[in-house]
Amino acid sequence: MSLKYLHTMVRVKDLEKSIAFYELLGLKETRRMDSEGGRFTLAFMAPPGQEECPVELTYNWDGDEGLPSDSRHFGHLAYRVGNIYEVCRHLMDNGVTINRPPRDGHMAFVRSPDNISIELLQEGDNLAPAEPWASMENTGHW
């Protein structure tokens, strides 16, 4: 089973102020993605020479009034996997709930025993839709 660490996501209330803070720590912005449809910006910041280990700063354009007091700062850990269906099957066979099944052959979410959200992303192209994943409903939240 192949697994590669991708990033840790945190929600931020003020993107520019957060970027300035992480820059003070020595991190540099390595890439940015704006989503008009989703109304958010993702800014990835990493230490020089460690671009493969970024922190993803997620900024919701319409605000996130619960921040900083609602424990929504920390979002999830993300891992790239060789075969998302095999990984999800292995997890399910060992009692792990698949909160967001990989219906698209690309992305799934599970939670650790400590309720930490874990994003699993298919390496390369999306796998073709397959059962039981294609028709599986979400369970809980991620």
Short mmCIF file of C-alpha atoms in Angstrom, two decimals:
data_model
loop_
_atom_site.label_atom_id
_atom_site.label_comp_id
_atom_site.label_asym_id
_atom_site.label_seq_id
_atom_site.Cartn_x
_atom_site.Cartn_y
_atom_site.Cartn_z
CA MET A 1 0.00 0.00 0.00
CA SER A 2 1.69 3.25 -1.12
CA LEU A 3 1.22 6.41 0.91
CA LYS A 4 2.77 9.88 0.59
CA TYR A 5 2.29 12.80 2.98
CA LEU A 6 0.87 15.81 1.14
CA HIS A 7 -0.01 18.65 3.50
CA THR A 8 -1.73 19.85 6.66
CA MET A 9 -4.65 22.26 6.22
CA VAL A 10 -5.59 25.06 8.61
CA ARG A 11 -8.41 27.58 8.22
CA VAL A 12 -7.47 31.23 8.54
CA LYS A 13 -9.56 34.33 9.14
CA ASP A 14 -7.19 36.88 7.55
CA LEU A 15 -5.12 35.36 4.73
CA GLU A 16 -2.55 38.15 4.39
CA LYS A 17 -1.98 38.39 8.14
CA SER A 18 -1.56 34.59 8.31
CA ILE A 19 0.85 34.55 5.37
CA ALA A 20 2.91 37.28 7.08
CA PHE A 21 3.05 35.20 10.28
CA TYR A 22 4.21 32.04 8.49
CA GLU A 23 6.77 34.11 6.58
CA LEU A 24 8.14 35.26 9.94
CA LEU A 25 8.67 31.58 10.74
CA GLY A 26 10.65 31.25 7.51
CA LEU A 27 8.00 29.63 5.29
CA LYS A 28 7.50 30.83 1.73
CA GLU A 29 4.36 30.71 -0.38
CA THR A 30 4.90 27.93 -2.93
CA ARG A 31 1.55 28.03 -4.73
CA ARG A 32 -1.93 29.51 -4.57
CA MET A 33 -5.31 28.47 -5.86
CA ASP A 34 -8.42 30.67 -5.99
CA SER A 35 -11.79 28.98 -6.42
CA GLU A 36 -14.52 31.31 -7.72
CA GLY A 37 -17.14 28.56 -7.42
CA GLY A 38 -16.12 27.49 -3.95
CA ARG A 39 -15.37 31.05 -2.87
CA PHE A 40 -12.08 30.22 -1.19
CA THR A 41 -8.33 30.65 -1.59
CA LEU A 42 -5.72 28.04 -0.78
CA ALA A 43 -2.20 29.31 -0.10
CA PHE A 44 0.50 26.67 0.35
CA MET A 45 3.51 27.64 2.45
CA ALA A 46 6.61 25.58 3.14
CA PRO A 47 10.13 25.99 4.45
CA PRO A 48 12.72 26.56 1.71
CA GLY A 49 13.97 23.22 0.44
CA GLN A 50 10.96 21.41 1.93
CA GLU A 51 8.31 22.38 -0.59
CA GLU A 52 6.90 18.84 -0.41
CA CYS A 53 5.77 19.49 3.21
CA PRO A 54 3.48 22.53 3.03
CA VAL A 55 0.89 23.99 5.31
CA GLU A 56 -2.30 24.74 3.34
CA LEU A 57 -3.90 28.00 4.51
CA THR A 58 -7.60 27.90 3.62
CA TYR A 59 -9.33 31.28 3.47
CA ASN A 60 -13.12 31.41 2.93
CA TRP A 61 -14.00 34.59 1.05
CA ASP A 62 -17.36 34.96 2.76
CA GLY A 63 -15.77 34.77 6.20
CA ASP A 64 -15.71 32.12 8.87
CA GLU A 65 -17.10 33.94 11.88
CA GLY A 66 -16.48 30.99 14.21
CA LEU A 67 -12.75 31.52 13.92
CA PRO A 68 -10.75 31.59 16.07
CA SER A 69 -12.93 30.16 18.83
CA ASP A 70 -14.71 27.16 17.28
CA SER A 71 -11.79 24.73 16.88
CA ARG A 72 -12.13 24.85 13.08
CA HIS A 73 -8.57 26.06 12.55
CA PHE A 74 -7.16 22.63 11.96
CA GLY A 75 -8.68 21.08 8.87
CA HIS A 76 -7.09 17.78 7.87
CA LEU A 77 -4.01 15.77 7.05
CA ALA A 78 -3.73 14.78 3.38
CA TYR A 79 -2.09 11.70 1.86
CA ARG A 80 -1.71 10.56 -1.73
CA VAL A 81 -2.44 6.85 -2.17
CA GLY A 82 -1.66 4.37 -4.95
CA ASN A 83 -5.20 2.95 -5.15
CA ILE A 84 -7.89 4.80 -3.23
CA TYR A 85 -10.37 1.91 -3.50
CA GLU A 86 -7.92 -0.59 -2.02
CA VAL A 87 -6.98 1.77 0.81
CA CYS A 88 -10.63 2.49 1.65
CA ARG A 89 -11.47 -1.23 1.53
CA HIS A 90 -8.53 -1.99 3.84
CA LEU A 91 -9.66 0.71 6.26
CA MET A 92 -13.29 -0.45 6.21
CA ASP A 93 -12.24 -4.07 6.75
CA ASN A 94 -10.47 -2.86 9.87
CA GLY A 95 -13.45 -0.98 11.29
CA VAL A 96 -12.78 2.54 9.97
CA THR A 97 -15.80 4.55 8.80
CA ILE A 98 -15.40 6.11 5.37
CA ASN A 99 -16.95 9.52 6.03
CA ARG A 100 -16.70 10.74 2.45
CA PRO A 101 -16.42 7.75 0.07
CA PRO A 102 -14.28 8.00 -3.09
CA ARG A 103 -17.30 8.18 -5.42
CA ASP A 104 -15.23 10.12 -7.95
CA GLY A 105 -12.31 7.68 -7.80
CA HIS A 106 -10.19 10.55 -6.51
CA MET A 107 -10.94 11.72 -2.97
CA ALA A 108 -12.10 10.22 0.32
CA PHE A 109 -12.15 11.36 3.95
CA VAL A 110 -11.88 9.31 7.13
CA ARG A 111 -11.34 10.26 10.78
CA SER A 112 -8.72 9.05 13.20
CA PRO A 113 -9.71 7.63 16.60
CA ASP A 114 -9.01 11.14 17.94
CA ASN A 115 -11.44 12.64 15.41
CA ILE A 116 -8.72 14.10 13.17
CA SER A 117 -9.88 14.42 9.57
CA ILE A 118 -7.71 12.58 7.02
CA GLU A 119 -8.01 13.29 3.28
CA LEU A 120 -6.99 10.51 0.88
CA LEU A 121 -6.24 11.51 -2.72
CA GLN A 122 -5.73 9.13 -5.63
CA GLU A 123 -2.30 9.33 -7.22
CA GLY A 124 -2.46 10.16 -10.93
CA ASP A 125 -5.74 10.02 -12.81
CA ASN A 126 -9.02 9.33 -11.07
CA LEU A 127 -10.01 5.68 -10.96
CA ALA A 128 -13.16 4.73 -12.87
CA PRO A 129 -16.29 4.87 -10.68
CA ALA A 130 -16.86 1.53 -8.96
CA GLU A 131 -19.18 0.03 -6.39
CA PRO A 132 -19.68 0.10 -3.51
CA TRP A 133 -18.09 3.54 -3.59
CA ALA A 134 -20.07 5.14 -6.44
CA SER A 135 -23.40 4.88 -4.60
CA MET A 136 -22.16 5.08 -0.99
CA GLU A 137 -23.54 7.99 1.02
CA ASN A 138 -21.49 10.27 3.27
CA THR A 139 -21.37 9.31 6.94
CA GLY A 140 -21.01 12.02 9.55
CA HIS A 141 -18.69 14.88 8.65
CA TRP A 142 -15.07 15.26 7.78
#
